[in-house]
PDB file of C-alpha atoms and ligand atoms in Angstrom:
ATOM      1  CA  UNK A   1     -45.159 -28.876  53.476  1.00  0.00           C
ATOM      2  CA  UNK A   2     -41.501 -29.691  53.904  1.00  0.00           C
ATOM      3  CA  UNK A   3     -40.037 -30.814  57.243  1.00  0.00           C
ATOM      4  CA  UNK A   4     -36.813 -29.141  56.240  1.00  0.00           C
ATOM      5  CA  UNK A   5     -35.969 -25.979  58.189  1.00  0.00           C
ATOM      6  CA  UNK A   6     -34.064 -23.162  56.524  1.00  0.00           C
ATOM      7  CA  UNK A   7     -31.805 -20.841  58.543  1.00  0.00           C
ATOM      8  CA  UNK A   8     -30.605 -17.741  56.744  1.00  0.00           C
ATOM      9  CA  UNK A   9     -28.261 -15.107  58.098  1.00  0.00           C
ATOM     10  CA  UNK A  10     -29.561 -11.750  56.913  1.00  0.00           C
ATOM     11  CA  UNK A  11     -27.074  -9.091  55.888  1.00  0.00           C
ATOM     12  CA  UNK A  12     -26.607  -6.706  58.844  1.00  0.00           C
ATOM     13  CA  UNK A  13     -29.681  -8.163  60.508  1.00  0.00           C
ATOM     14  CA  UNK A  14     -31.286 -11.172  62.098  1.00  0.00           C
ATOM     15  CA  UNK A  15     -31.077 -14.911  61.598  1.00  0.00           C
ATOM     16  CA  UNK A  16     -34.253 -15.890  59.761  1.00  0.00           C
ATOM     17  CA  UNK A  17     -35.697 -19.313  60.516  1.00  0.00           C
ATOM     18  CA  UNK A  18     -38.210 -20.649  58.003  1.00  0.00           C
ATOM     19  CA  UNK A  19     -40.066 -23.755  59.116  1.00  0.00           C
ATOM     20  CA  UNK A  20     -41.383 -25.147  62.381  1.00  0.00           C
ATOM     21  CA  UNK A  21     -39.053 -25.782  65.318  1.00  0.00           C
ATOM     22  CA  UNK A  22     -39.392 -26.766  68.972  1.00  0.00           C
ATOM     23  CA  UNK A  23     -37.752 -24.657  71.683  1.00  0.00           C
ATOM     24  CA  UNK A  24     -36.474 -27.064  74.331  1.00  0.00           C
ATOM     25  CA  UNK A  25     -35.310 -26.345  77.890  1.00  0.00           C
ATOM     26  CA  UNK A  26     -32.232 -27.806  79.599  1.00  0.00           C
ATOM     27  CA  UNK A  27     -34.180 -30.939  80.554  1.00  0.00           C
ATOM     28  CA  UNK A  28     -35.371 -31.552  77.011  1.00  0.00           C
ATOM     29  CA  UNK A  29     -38.949 -30.356  77.566  1.00  0.00           C
ATOM     30  CA  UNK A  30     -40.601 -28.549  74.676  1.00  0.00           C
ATOM     31  CA  UNK A  31     -41.476 -25.073  75.961  1.00  0.00           C
ATOM     32  CA  UNK A  32     -42.725 -23.595  72.696  1.00  0.00           C
ATOM     33  CA  UNK A  33     -43.210 -24.533  69.071  1.00  0.00           C
ATOM     34  CA  UNK A  34     -42.791 -21.725  66.590  1.00  0.00           C
ATOM     35  CA  UNK A  35     -42.995 -21.308  62.811  1.00  0.00           C
ATOM     36  CA  UNK A  36     -41.172 -18.725  60.678  1.00  0.00           C
ATOM     37  CA  UNK A  37     -39.412 -16.249  62.937  1.00  0.00           C
ATOM     38  CA  UNK A  38     -36.215 -14.225  63.223  1.00  0.00           C
ATOM     39  CA  UNK A  39     -33.585 -14.491  65.938  1.00  0.00           C
ATOM     40  CA  UNK A  40     -31.646 -11.468  67.132  1.00  0.00           C
ATOM     41  CA  UNK A  41     -27.910 -11.464  66.571  1.00  0.00           C
ATOM     42  CA  UNK A  42     -27.227  -7.775  67.246  1.00  0.00           C
ATOM     43  CA  UNK A  43     -28.055  -7.820  70.977  1.00  0.00           C
ATOM     44  CA  UNK A  44     -30.396  -4.813  70.811  1.00  0.00           C
ATOM     45  CA  UNK A  45     -33.763  -6.595  70.699  1.00  0.00           C
ATOM     46  CA  UNK A  46     -36.136  -6.063  73.613  1.00  0.00           C
ATOM     47  CA  UNK A  47     -37.776  -9.397  72.758  1.00  0.00           C
ATOM     48  CA  UNK A  48     -34.732 -11.697  72.843  1.00  0.00           C
ATOM     49  CA  UNK A  49     -34.118 -14.213  71.539  1.00  0.00           C
ATOM     50  CA  UNK A  50     -36.306 -12.838  68.766  1.00  0.00           C
ATOM     51  CA  UNK A  51     -35.563  -9.913  66.476  1.00  0.00           C
ATOM     52  CA  UNK A  52     -37.835  -6.902  66.988  1.00  0.00           C
ATOM     53  CA  UNK A  53     -36.254  -4.751  64.277  1.00  0.00           C
ATOM     54  CA  UNK A  54     -34.041  -2.818  66.723  1.00  0.00           C
ATOM     55  CA  UNK A  55     -30.942  -3.699  64.686  1.00  0.00           C
ATOM     56  CA  UNK A  56     -31.937  -0.975  62.230  1.00  0.00           C
ATOM     57  CA  UNK A  57     -31.961   1.786  64.874  1.00  0.00           C
ATOM     58  CA  UNK A  58     -28.806   0.340  66.448  1.00  0.00           C
ATOM     59  CA  UNK A  59     -27.011   0.531  63.109  1.00  0.00           C
ATOM     60  CA  UNK A  60     -25.938  -3.103  63.393  1.00  0.00           C
ATOM     61  CA  UNK A  61     -23.272  -4.034  60.876  1.00  0.00           C
ATOM     62  CA  UNK A  62     -22.043  -7.622  60.722  1.00  0.00           C
ATOM     63  CA  UNK A  63     -18.452  -8.441  59.831  1.00  0.00           C
TER      64      UNK A  63
HETATM   65  S1  FES B 101     -31.047  -8.644  64.840  1.00  0.00           S
HETATM   66 FE1  FES B 101     -32.927  -7.584  64.790  1.00  0.00          FE
HETATM   67  S2  FES B 101     -33.090  -6.745  66.766  1.00  0.00           S
HETATM   68 FE2  FES B 101     -31.199  -7.773  66.807  1.00  0.00          FE
END
């Protein structure tokens, strides 16, 4: 398994993160470690910062 993390902006959708990353608070403490997930960039997700698919119903279109 590669240590390299891939971040891909999806057309009119989320930011897909492939790999394992640590979520760190303001003090530098690891609060969660997560593998392969999507981040919301449309603002409509009810599970922010993660994408829950709401961008489809919201009709999100990126510039
Ligand atoms: S990008 Fe998917 S819910 Fe916002």
